Coordinates of C-alpha atoms in Angstrom, one line a residue:
M826 CA -92.1 18.2 21.9
G827 CA -94.6 19.1 25.2
S828 CA -97.4 17.0 26.5
I829 CA -100.4 15.3 25.4
S830 CA -103.4 15.6 28.2
T831 CA -106.0 12.5 28.5
D832 CA -108.8 12.1 30.9
K833 CA -106.5 10.4 33.5
Y834 CA -103.0 12.2 33.6
V835 CA -100.7 13.6 30.9
V836 CA -98.9 12.0 28.4
P837 CA -95.7 12.9 27.6
D838 CA -95.5 13.6 23.6
Q839 CA -92.2 11.9 23.3
Y840 CA -90.8 9.0 21.8
I841 CA -90.5 6.1 23.8
G842 CA -87.6 5.7 26.4
K843 CA -86.4 9.6 25.5
P844 CA -83.4 9.8 28.0
K845 CA -83.1 12.7 30.2
Q846 CA -79.8 14.6 31.0
I847 CA -78.0 13.2 34.0
K848 CA -74.6 13.4 36.0
V849 CA -72.7 10.6 37.1
I850 CA -70.0 11.1 39.7
V851 CA -67.6 8.4 39.9
I852 CA -64.6 7.7 42.4
G853 CA -61.4 6.9 41.0
A854 CA -59.3 7.1 38.2
G855 CA -57.4 3.4 38.1
I856 CA -57.9 0.7 35.8
S857 CA -61.8 0.7 36.7
G858 CA -62.3 4.2 35.9
I859 CA -60.5 3.9 32.7
A860 CA -63.1 1.2 31.8
F861 CA -65.9 3.5 32.7
A862 CA -64.5 6.5 30.4
Y863 CA -64.6 3.8 27.6
K864 CA -68.0 2.7 28.4
A865 CA -69.4 6.2 28.5
R866 CA -68.5 6.9 25.5
S867 CA -71.4 5.2 24.0
L868 CA -73.8 7.0 26.7
E869 CA -76.5 9.5 25.4
A870 CA -77.2 12.9 27.5
V871 CA -75.0 11.8 30.8
E872 CA -72.4 14.2 32.0
Y873 CA -69.8 12.4 34.2
V874 CA -67.0 14.0 36.0
I875 CA -64.2 11.4 37.9
Y876 CA -62.3 12.9 40.9
E877 CA -59.2 11.0 41.4
K878 CA -56.7 11.5 44.9
N879 CA -53.5 11.3 42.8
A880 CA -52.0 13.2 40.4
D881 CA -52.5 11.1 37.3
V882 CA -54.8 8.6 36.4
G883 CA -53.9 4.4 37.6
G884 CA -54.6 3.8 40.5
T885 CA -52.3 1.2 42.1
W886 CA -49.8 1.0 39.2
L887 CA -49.3 5.0 39.4
E888 CA -48.7 4.4 43.3
S889 CA -46.7 1.1 43.4
R890 CA -42.9 1.5 42.5
Y891 CA -41.4 -0.6 44.6
P892 CA -38.5 -2.4 43.4
G893 CA -39.3 -5.4 41.2
C894 CA -42.7 -4.5 41.3
S895 CA -45.0 -6.2 38.5
C896 CA -47.8 -8.1 37.6
D897 CA -47.8 -11.6 38.6
I898 CA -50.5 -12.2 36.0
P899 CA -49.5 -12.5 32.2
A900 CA -50.2 -8.8 30.7
H901 CA -52.1 -10.3 27.9
S902 CA -54.5 -11.1 30.4
Y903 CA -53.9 -7.7 32.0
S904 CA -55.8 -5.6 29.2
Y905 CA -59.0 -5.0 28.6
P906 CA -61.2 -8.1 26.7
W907 CA -62.1 -4.8 24.3
V908 CA -58.6 -4.4 23.4
G909 CA -55.4 -5.7 23.3
N910 CA -51.6 -4.8 22.7
P911 CA -49.8 -6.4 20.4
E912 CA -46.7 -4.2 22.2
W913 CA -46.2 -6.1 25.6
S914 CA -42.6 -6.3 26.0
Q915 CA -42.5 -9.4 28.2
I916 CA -44.9 -12.3 29.7
Y917 CA -45.0 -10.6 32.8
A918 CA -45.1 -6.8 32.4
G919 CA -43.6 -4.1 34.8
A920 CA -45.3 -1.6 36.8
E921 CA -44.6 1.2 34.9
E922 CA -45.3 -0.6 31.3
I923 CA -48.7 -1.7 33.0
W924 CA -49.3 2.2 34.0
K925 CA -48.2 3.4 30.4
F926 CA -50.4 0.9 29.0
Y927 CA -53.5 2.3 31.1
R928 CA -52.5 5.8 30.7
D929 CA -52.5 6.1 27.0
R930 CA -56.2 3.7 27.0
A931 CA -57.3 7.2 29.1
Q932 CA -56.2 9.6 26.5
E933 CA -57.9 7.5 24.2
Y934 CA -61.3 7.4 25.8
D935 CA -61.5 11.1 26.8
L936 CA -60.8 10.2 30.5
Y937 CA -58.4 13.6 31.2
D938 CA -61.2 16.0 29.9
H939 CA -63.9 14.5 32.6
A940 CA -61.1 13.9 35.5
R941 CA -60.3 16.0 38.3
F942 CA -56.8 15.0 39.7
N943 CA -55.6 15.6 43.9
H944 CA -59.3 15.6 44.5
Q945 CA -60.0 13.2 46.8
V946 CA -63.7 12.4 48.0
V947 CA -64.2 12.7 51.8
G948 CA -68.0 12.3 52.2
A949 CA -70.8 11.4 50.0
R950 CA -74.8 11.9 51.3
W951 CA -78.2 10.7 49.4
D952 CA -80.5 13.5 49.3
E953 CA -84.0 11.6 49.5
V954 CA -85.8 14.4 48.2
Q955 CA -83.9 15.2 45.3
S956 CA -82.8 12.0 44.3
K957 CA -79.3 13.2 44.2
W958 CA -75.6 11.9 45.7
F959 CA -74.0 15.0 47.2
V960 CA -70.5 14.5 47.4
N961 CA -67.9 16.4 49.6
I962 CA -64.3 16.8 47.6
H963 CA -61.0 17.7 49.0
D964 CA -59.2 19.4 46.7
L965 CA -55.3 18.5 47.7
E966 CA -53.5 21.6 45.9
S967 CA -55.2 24.0 47.3
G968 CA -57.0 22.9 50.5
Q969 CA -60.5 23.7 49.8
T970 CA -63.7 21.7 50.0
I971 CA -66.1 21.7 47.5
E972 CA -69.4 19.9 46.4
D973 CA -70.3 18.3 43.7
S974 CA -73.7 16.2 43.0
A975 CA -75.0 13.6 40.5
E976 CA -78.0 11.1 40.0
V977 CA -75.7 8.2 40.2
L978 CA -72.5 7.6 42.1
I979 CA -69.8 5.1 40.8
N980 CA -67.1 3.5 43.6
C981 CA -64.2 2.8 41.2
S982 CA -61.3 2.8 44.2
G983 CA -61.0 -0.7 44.1
A984 CA -59.8 -2.6 46.8
L985 CA -56.0 -1.8 47.0
N986 CA -56.7 1.7 47.2
N987 CA -56.0 2.6 51.3
W988 CA -52.3 1.4 52.3
K989 CA -51.6 1.5 55.8
W990 CA -48.5 1.0 57.9
P991 CA -48.2 -2.2 60.0
A992 CA -49.7 -2.0 63.6
I993 CA -46.1 -2.4 65.4
P994 CA -45.8 0.1 68.6
G995 CA -43.0 2.4 68.1
L996 CA -43.0 2.1 64.1
H997 CA -42.8 6.1 63.8
S998 CA -39.9 6.2 66.3
F999 CA -37.6 4.5 64.0
E1000 CA -34.8 7.3 63.1
G1001 CA -33.7 5.7 60.2
T1002 CA -35.6 5.6 56.8
L1003 CA -38.7 3.8 57.2
V1004 CA -41.0 3.2 54.0
H1005 CA -43.9 1.3 52.6
T1006 CA -44.2 -0.2 49.5
A1007 CA -47.2 1.8 48.4
R1008 CA -45.3 4.7 48.3
Y1009 CA -41.3 3.9 47.5
P1010 CA -39.3 6.9 47.2
Q1011 CA -37.8 6.0 43.8
D1012 CA -34.4 7.9 44.9
L1013 CA -33.5 5.2 48.0
D1014 CA -30.4 4.2 47.9
L1015 CA -30.3 0.7 49.6
S1016 CA -26.4 0.2 48.7
G1017 CA -24.4 -1.2 52.0
K1018 CA -27.4 -1.0 53.8
T1019 CA -29.0 -3.2 56.8
V1020 CA -32.5 -3.4 55.6
A1021 CA -35.4 -4.8 57.4
V1022 CA -38.5 -6.1 54.8
I1023 CA -41.5 -6.8 56.9
G1024 CA -44.2 -9.2 55.6
A1025 CA -44.2 -12.1 52.9
G1026 CA -47.0 -11.3 50.7
S1027 CA -46.9 -10.1 47.1
S1028 CA -45.0 -6.9 47.0
A1029 CA -42.4 -8.5 49.6
I1030 CA -41.9 -11.7 47.5
Q1031 CA -41.1 -8.9 44.3
V1032 CA -39.0 -6.6 46.7
V1033 CA -36.7 -9.4 48.6
P1034 CA -34.8 -11.0 45.4
T1035 CA -34.7 -7.6 43.8
I1036 CA -32.5 -6.0 46.5
Q1037 CA -30.6 -8.7 48.2
P1038 CA -27.9 -8.3 45.7
T1039 CA -27.7 -4.7 46.9
V1040 CA -28.1 -4.4 50.7
E1041 CA -25.1 -5.6 52.9
K1042 CA -28.0 -7.4 55.1
L1043 CA -31.5 -8.0 54.6
V1044 CA -34.1 -9.4 57.4
N1045 CA -37.3 -10.3 56.2
F1046 CA -39.6 -10.4 58.9
I1047 CA -42.4 -13.3 58.1
R1048 CA -45.2 -13.4 60.4
S1049 CA -47.0 -16.3 58.7
P1050 CA -46.5 -18.9 56.1
T1051 CA -47.0 -18.5 52.2
W1052 CA -47.6 -20.7 49.4
I1053 CA -44.9 -19.7 46.5
A1054 CA -46.4 -20.8 43.3
P1055 CA -44.9 -21.7 39.8
Q1056 CA -45.6 -18.8 37.5
F1057 CA -49.2 -18.6 36.7
V1058 CA -49.4 -19.9 32.9
G1059 CA -45.9 -20.4 33.1
Q1060 CA -45.7 -22.8 30.2
I1061 CA -45.9 -19.9 27.8
A1062 CA -42.5 -18.1 29.5
K1063 CA -39.9 -20.6 29.0
D1064 CA -37.0 -17.9 30.4
G1065 CA -38.8 -17.6 33.7
R1066 CA -40.3 -14.4 34.8
G1067 CA -38.2 -12.3 32.6
T1068 CA -39.6 -14.4 29.3
K1069 CA -39.8 -11.4 26.8
Y1070 CA -41.4 -11.4 23.0
T1071 CA -39.3 -11.5 20.4
P1072 CA -39.6 -8.6 18.0
E1073 CA -41.3 -11.5 15.3
Q1074 CA -43.9 -12.3 18.1
K1075 CA -45.0 -8.8 18.6
A1076 CA -44.9 -8.2 14.6
N1077 CA -47.3 -11.6 14.1
F1078 CA -49.3 -10.4 16.9
R1079 CA -49.6 -6.6 14.9
Q1080 CA -50.0 -8.0 11.6
N1081 CA -52.6 -10.9 12.3
P1082 CA -54.8 -9.6 15.2
E1083 CA -56.6 -13.2 15.1
E1084 CA -53.1 -14.8 16.4
L1085 CA -53.1 -12.0 19.4
L1086 CA -56.8 -13.0 20.0
K1087 CA -55.9 -16.5 20.0
H1088 CA -53.1 -15.9 22.5
R1089 CA -55.0 -14.0 25.1
Q1090 CA -57.8 -16.5 25.0
E1091 CA -55.4 -19.1 25.3
I1092 CA -54.0 -16.9 28.5
D1093 CA -57.2 -16.6 30.1
H1094 CA -58.4 -20.2 29.5
A1095 CA -55.6 -21.2 31.8
L1096 CA -55.7 -19.0 34.2
N1097 CA -59.8 -19.5 34.7
S1098 CA -59.2 -23.6 34.6
R1099 CA -57.2 -23.1 37.8
F1100 CA -60.8 -22.5 39.7
P1101 CA -61.0 -26.3 40.7
N1102 CA -58.1 -26.1 43.1
F1103 CA -60.0 -24.3 45.3
Y1104 CA -62.4 -26.8 46.4
K1105 CA -61.4 -28.6 49.8
G1106 CA -60.6 -31.9 49.6
S1107 CA -60.6 -32.4 45.5
A1108 CA -58.3 -33.6 43.6
A1109 CA -57.6 -30.6 42.5
Q1110 CA -56.3 -29.1 45.4
K1111 CA -54.4 -32.1 46.2
A1112 CA -52.8 -32.0 42.9
S1113 CA -51.6 -28.2 43.2
R1114 CA -50.5 -28.2 47.1
D1115 CA -48.1 -31.5 45.6
I1116 CA -47.0 -29.5 42.7
V1117 CA -46.5 -26.4 45.2
E1118 CA -45.1 -27.9 48.0
K1119 CA -42.6 -30.3 46.1
G1120 CA -41.0 -27.4 44.5
M1121 CA -41.0 -24.9 47.6
R1122 CA -39.1 -27.9 49.1
E1123 CA -36.7 -28.3 46.4
K1124 CA -35.6 -24.4 46.3
L1125 CA -35.4 -24.2 49.8
A1126 CA -33.0 -27.8 49.9
A1127 CA -29.9 -25.3 51.7
M1128 CA -32.1 -23.9 54.2
D1129 CA -31.8 -25.2 57.8
P1130 CA -34.5 -28.1 57.9
A1131 CA -36.3 -26.6 61.3
L1132 CA -36.6 -22.9 59.5
R1133 CA -37.6 -24.5 56.3
E1134 CA -40.6 -26.4 58.0
K1135 CA -42.1 -23.0 59.6
L1136 CA -41.7 -21.5 55.4
I1137 CA -44.1 -24.7 54.7
P1138 CA -47.8 -23.6 54.9
E1139 CA -50.2 -26.2 56.7
F1140 CA -53.5 -24.4 55.5
D1141 CA -55.0 -25.4 52.3
V1142 CA -53.0 -23.6 48.7
G1143 CA -55.8 -20.8 48.2
C1144 CA -56.3 -20.1 51.9
R1145 CA -54.1 -16.8 51.5
R1146 CA -53.7 -15.7 48.2
V1147 CA -51.4 -17.9 45.6
T1148 CA -48.3 -16.0 44.8
P1149 CA -45.5 -16.7 42.6
G1150 CA -42.0 -15.6 43.7
E1151 CA -39.5 -16.3 41.5
G1152 CA -36.3 -16.0 43.1
Y1153 CA -37.9 -15.3 46.4
L1154 CA -37.2 -18.4 48.3
E1155 CA -33.2 -18.5 46.9
A1156 CA -32.9 -15.1 48.2
L1157 CA -34.0 -16.4 51.4
Q1158 CA -30.5 -18.8 51.9
K1159 CA -28.2 -16.2 50.9
D1160 CA -25.7 -15.3 53.0
N1161 CA -26.7 -11.8 53.4
V1162 CA -30.5 -12.5 54.4
Q1163 CA -31.6 -13.5 57.9
V1164 CA -35.2 -14.8 57.8
V1165 CA -37.1 -14.2 61.3
T1166 CA -40.1 -16.0 61.8
G1167 CA -41.5 -15.0 65.2
P1168 CA -43.6 -12.1 66.3
I1169 CA -42.2 -8.4 65.9
Q1170 CA -42.6 -6.6 69.9
R1171 CA -41.8 -3.5 68.9
I1172 CA -39.8 -0.7 67.1
Q1173 CA -37.5 1.2 68.3
K1174 CA -35.1 4.3 67.0
D1175 CA -32.3 1.9 65.6
G1176 CA -34.2 -1.3 64.6
L1177 CA -36.7 -3.8 65.6
I1178 CA -37.5 -6.3 68.7
T1179 CA -39.1 -9.8 68.2
G1180 CA -40.7 -11.5 70.5
D1181 CA -37.9 -13.0 72.2
G1182 CA -36.2 -9.6 73.0
T1183 CA -33.8 -10.0 70.1
A1184 CA -32.4 -6.7 69.1
H1185 CA -32.3 -6.4 65.2
P1186 CA -31.0 -3.3 64.3
V1187 CA -31.5 -1.8 60.7
D1188 CA -30.7 1.1 58.5
V1189 CA -34.0 0.8 56.4
I1190 CA -37.2 -0.5 57.1
I1191 CA -39.5 -1.2 54.2
A1192 CA -43.1 -2.6 55.4
A1193 CA -44.5 -4.7 52.4
T1194 CA -47.7 -5.1 54.6
G1195 CA -50.3 -4.3 51.8
Y1196 CA -53.6 -2.3 52.2
D1197 CA -57.0 -2.1 53.9
T1198 CA -58.5 -4.6 52.5
T1199 CA -62.0 -4.9 55.1
Y1200 CA -63.6 -2.8 51.8
I1201 CA -65.1 -0.1 54.5
P1202 CA -65.0 3.0 53.0
S1203 CA -62.3 5.7 54.2
F1204 CA -65.0 8.8 54.0
P1205 CA -68.9 8.9 55.5
L1206 CA -70.9 7.4 53.0
I1207 CA -74.4 8.4 54.2
G1208 CA -77.5 6.6 52.1
R1209 CA -81.3 6.5 52.9
N1210 CA -82.5 7.2 56.6
G1211 CA -79.0 8.3 57.0
V1212 CA -77.5 4.8 57.0
N1213 CA -73.6 4.8 57.2
L1214 CA -72.3 2.3 55.7
G1215 CA -69.0 2.2 57.2
K1216 CA -70.4 2.0 60.7
R1217 CA -72.6 -0.9 59.5
W1218 CA -70.0 -2.5 57.5
S1219 CA -67.8 -2.3 60.4
Q1220 CA -70.3 -4.4 62.7
T1221 CA -71.3 -6.9 59.6
G1222 CA -68.3 -7.0 57.5
A1223 CA -68.4 -5.7 53.9
E1224 CA -71.7 -7.0 53.0
A1225 CA -72.4 -6.2 49.3
Y1226 CA -74.9 -7.6 46.7
F1227 CA -73.1 -9.4 43.6
T1228 CA -70.4 -7.2 45.0
C1229 CA -72.5 -4.3 43.5
A1230 CA -74.7 -2.6 45.2
V1231 CA -75.8 -2.2 48.9
P1232 CA -79.1 -1.8 50.4
D1233 CA -79.8 1.5 51.6
M1234 CA -77.9 3.3 49.0
P1235 CA -79.7 4.4 46.0
N1236 CA -77.9 5.0 42.7
Y1237 CA -75.0 3.7 43.9
F1238 CA -72.9 1.4 42.5
M1239 CA -69.3 -0.5 42.9
V1240 CA -66.8 -2.4 40.6
V1241 CA -64.6 -4.3 42.3
G1242 CA -66.2 -4.2 45.4
P1243 CA -66.7 -7.1 48.2
N1244 CA -66.4 -10.6 46.8
T1245 CA -64.8 -9.8 43.4
P1246 CA -63.4 -12.3 41.4
I1247 CA -60.1 -10.9 42.5
S1248 CA -58.2 -14.4 42.8
N1249 CA -60.3 -16.5 41.1
G1250 CA -58.9 -16.0 37.6
S1251 CA -58.9 -13.2 35.3
L1252 CA -60.3 -9.7 36.8
M1253 CA -60.8 -7.8 33.7
P1254 CA -63.9 -9.7 32.3
A1255 CA -65.3 -9.3 35.7
I1256 CA -64.8 -5.2 35.6
E1257 CA -66.4 -4.9 32.0
T1258 CA -69.3 -6.7 33.7
Q1259 CA -69.9 -4.7 37.0
L1260 CA -69.6 -2.1 35.2
E1261 CA -72.7 -2.6 32.5
F1262 CA -74.2 -4.0 35.9
A1263 CA -73.9 0.2 37.0
L1264 CA -74.8 1.4 33.7
G1265 CA -77.5 -0.7 33.0
F1266 CA -79.6 1.0 36.2
T1267 CA -78.0 4.4 34.9
K1268 CA -79.6 4.1 31.7
K1269 CA -83.2 2.9 33.3
I1270 CA -82.7 6.3 35.5
Q1271 CA -82.1 8.2 32.6
S1272 CA -84.8 6.8 29.6
Q1273 CA -87.7 5.1 32.4
G1274 CA -88.7 8.2 34.8
V1275 CA -87.0 6.6 37.6
K1276 CA -85.7 8.4 40.6
S1277 CA -84.0 5.7 42.7
V1278 CA -82.9 2.1 42.5
V1279 CA -81.3 -0.1 45.1
V1280 CA -81.6 -3.7 46.5
T1281 CA -83.9 -4.9 48.9
Q1282 CA -82.1 -5.7 52.2
Q1283 CA -83.9 -9.5 52.3
A1284 CA -81.9 -10.0 48.6
N1285 CA -78.6 -8.7 50.0
T1286 CA -79.1 -11.1 53.1
E1287 CA -80.0 -14.1 51.3
F1288 CA -77.2 -13.8 48.8
N1289 CA -74.9 -13.1 51.3
D1290 CA -76.1 -16.1 53.6
H1291 CA -75.5 -18.3 50.0
K1292 CA -71.7 -16.9 49.5
D1293 CA -70.8 -17.9 52.5
A1294 CA -71.9 -21.0 52.8
V1295 CA -70.1 -21.4 49.1
M1296 CA -67.2 -20.1 51.0
N1297 CA -67.0 -22.9 53.6
L1298 CA -66.5 -25.3 50.4
L1299 CA -63.5 -23.4 49.4
T1300 CA -60.1 -23.2 50.3
F1301 CA -60.2 -19.5 50.7
S1302 CA -62.2 -19.8 54.1
G1303 CA -59.2 -21.9 55.5
N1304 CA -57.4 -21.8 58.8
C1305 CA -55.4 -18.9 58.1
S1306 CA -54.6 -15.1 58.2
S1307 CA -55.6 -13.8 55.0
W1308 CA -56.7 -10.0 53.2
Y1309 CA -59.4 -11.9 52.2
K1310 CA -61.1 -12.2 55.4
G1311 CA -60.1 -8.4 56.0
G1312 CA -56.9 -9.4 57.5
T1313 CA -58.3 -11.9 60.1
S1314 CA -58.2 -15.6 60.4
D1315 CA -61.9 -16.4 60.9
G1316 CA -63.8 -13.4 59.6
R1317 CA -66.1 -13.5 56.3
I1318 CA -64.5 -13.9 53.3
V1319 CA -65.1 -10.5 51.5
G1320 CA -62.2 -11.1 49.1
P1321 CA -63.0 -13.3 46.2
W1322 CA -66.1 -14.2 44.4
P1323 CA -67.7 -17.8 45.6
G1324 CA -67.3 -19.3 42.0
S1325 CA -65.2 -19.2 38.9
V1326 CA -64.8 -16.3 36.7
N1327 CA -67.4 -17.5 34.3
H1328 CA -69.8 -18.5 37.1
F1329 CA -69.6 -14.5 37.9
L1330 CA -70.1 -13.1 34.4
E1331 CA -73.4 -15.6 34.3
S1332 CA -74.3 -14.4 37.7
L1333 CA -74.4 -10.4 36.3
K1334 CA -75.1 -11.2 32.7
E1335 CA -79.2 -10.6 33.3
P1336 CA -79.7 -8.7 36.6
R1337 CA -82.5 -9.6 38.9
L1338 CA -84.7 -6.5 38.8
Q1339 CA -87.0 -8.5 41.2
D1340 CA -84.2 -7.9 44.1
F1341 CA -84.5 -4.2 43.6
E1342 CA -87.2 -1.5 44.8
F1343 CA -87.7 1.3 42.3
R1344 CA -89.4 5.1 42.9
Y1345 CA -90.4 6.8 39.9
E1346 CA -90.5 10.5 39.1
G1347 CA -94.7 10.5 38.3
A1348 CA -97.5 8.3 39.5
N1349 CA -97.6 6.3 36.5
R1350 CA -94.0 4.4 36.2
Y1351 CA -95.1 3.9 32.5
A1352 CA -95.2 7.4 31.2
Y1353 CA -91.6 6.7 29.8
L1354 CA -93.6 5.0 26.9
G1355 CA -94.6 8.6 25.5
S1356 CA -97.0 9.2 23.1
G1357 CA -96.4 5.8 20.7
L1358 CA -93.5 6.4 18.6
S1359 CA -90.0 4.8 18.6
L1360 CA -86.6 6.4 18.6
R1361 CA -86.2 5.0 15.2
E1362 CA -89.3 7.1 13.5
H1363 CA -88.1 10.0 15.8
K1364 CA -84.8 9.5 13.8
N1365 CA -86.5 9.0 10.3
E1366 CA -84.8 5.7 10.2
P1367 CA -86.1 2.5 8.3
L1368 CA -88.6 0.8 10.0
G1369 CA -88.4 -2.9 8.6
W1370 CA -85.2 -3.4 10.2
Y1371 CA -86.5 -6.6 12.0
I1372 CA -86.4 -8.3 8.6
R1373 CA -83.7 -10.8 8.3
S1374 CA -84.0 -13.2 6.0

């Protein structure tokens, strides 16, 4: 097809919405990047490449292999909405099993044909004239830096991708073995060692009871208390965290897909129905606190009362991430375990010194101190008018529009960006919804003559004002230090969504196009309508398809 000249302008001689060839660059081959590969199979005329800093897919589940590492969400809720897994070995799957499941999905979705591993994105710049992103990528094997470009940039790196050491003076002067849970060496032998575990978050809660029977002595440094809850959806786990699916159950799931679907839906319903617990002062919050506190006190019954009180939080349940911790509280009371609640003043060559001057000599330090959760990009991300997103967010805190888009960053979208429902219930449907949001705009760029699309500053500001106001109603904004606030006690909430999972899905179901600025390739934005034919006519398909009865 060519074009048809009229008195006003040249009409493209094409069917309506004929897609042009475009390219998408995706950052990260974790769970979100694998999900993108699945969604990309339905796209026409889209070339894509996924740049991944690790040697394989899986993101956090490839990196985190510390003792006891597993998901505290039931495995059947930790599968994509479009694919079940009748073969999960137990209710709460371990890290390696989760990674293998997603590696298999990556193979099934042809991700490996589009991925470049050991390639770390180190910079990205929007070119207004060409309406493209130019991305700098460091080849970690060759040491060279290459440049690539694309019309659309999708950041699938998520929140847990940039692990960090604790900011303790003298940390690297320690002459023993120093490890982080996100880079745990698989050959580390702790037998007969004195081991310090710094932290009481989700990884520490899994590490401590796992290594306690092996070590000579374990010292757990707990800067602030956290709520240790019963297992999520624990009613289906009759044997606790180790509850396995029987061969008969797995066979039933394989042979009767409707039974697997029902099981998965019941789990997600139970997870999602917890959200009312997060409203401050609500009956649900009070009941939740009563249950969790009662359980903690019962499990800590043998502990010195003064120390026990230091481990029971005063803040509401949900201010920090509520974490199931089977065996953790019991481990803290073993004869070879010491709990230290005072601050760590410094670290020296043979151990740790607490604020009261007490020395704690150890052989191994395990930093279970998590990630940089500020969402600030780890590389320069330069958008329209030279705006550096990292510098902006360093001043304002992470401010995204409905978790997915940012002012001055045209054709840039995030999956598991700021204020994704990471603790509100099931995460997987949120990932799918965010991808569909990004790909909806990608299709407009392809088929409606759009050069660039970007959310307006006013829309972003008003959304975040509303988000902040709702957060004041929720326990996420309580008086505690939390990674929801980027590791602060009084910062803006950049973690969870200001509502339930179902609220999130409805919020993004129909994107508010009025909140975006579009720029077009030609003078007439309706040129994409073409010369008057549809795709059905172009393909010689039946044209009475709309008759339904």
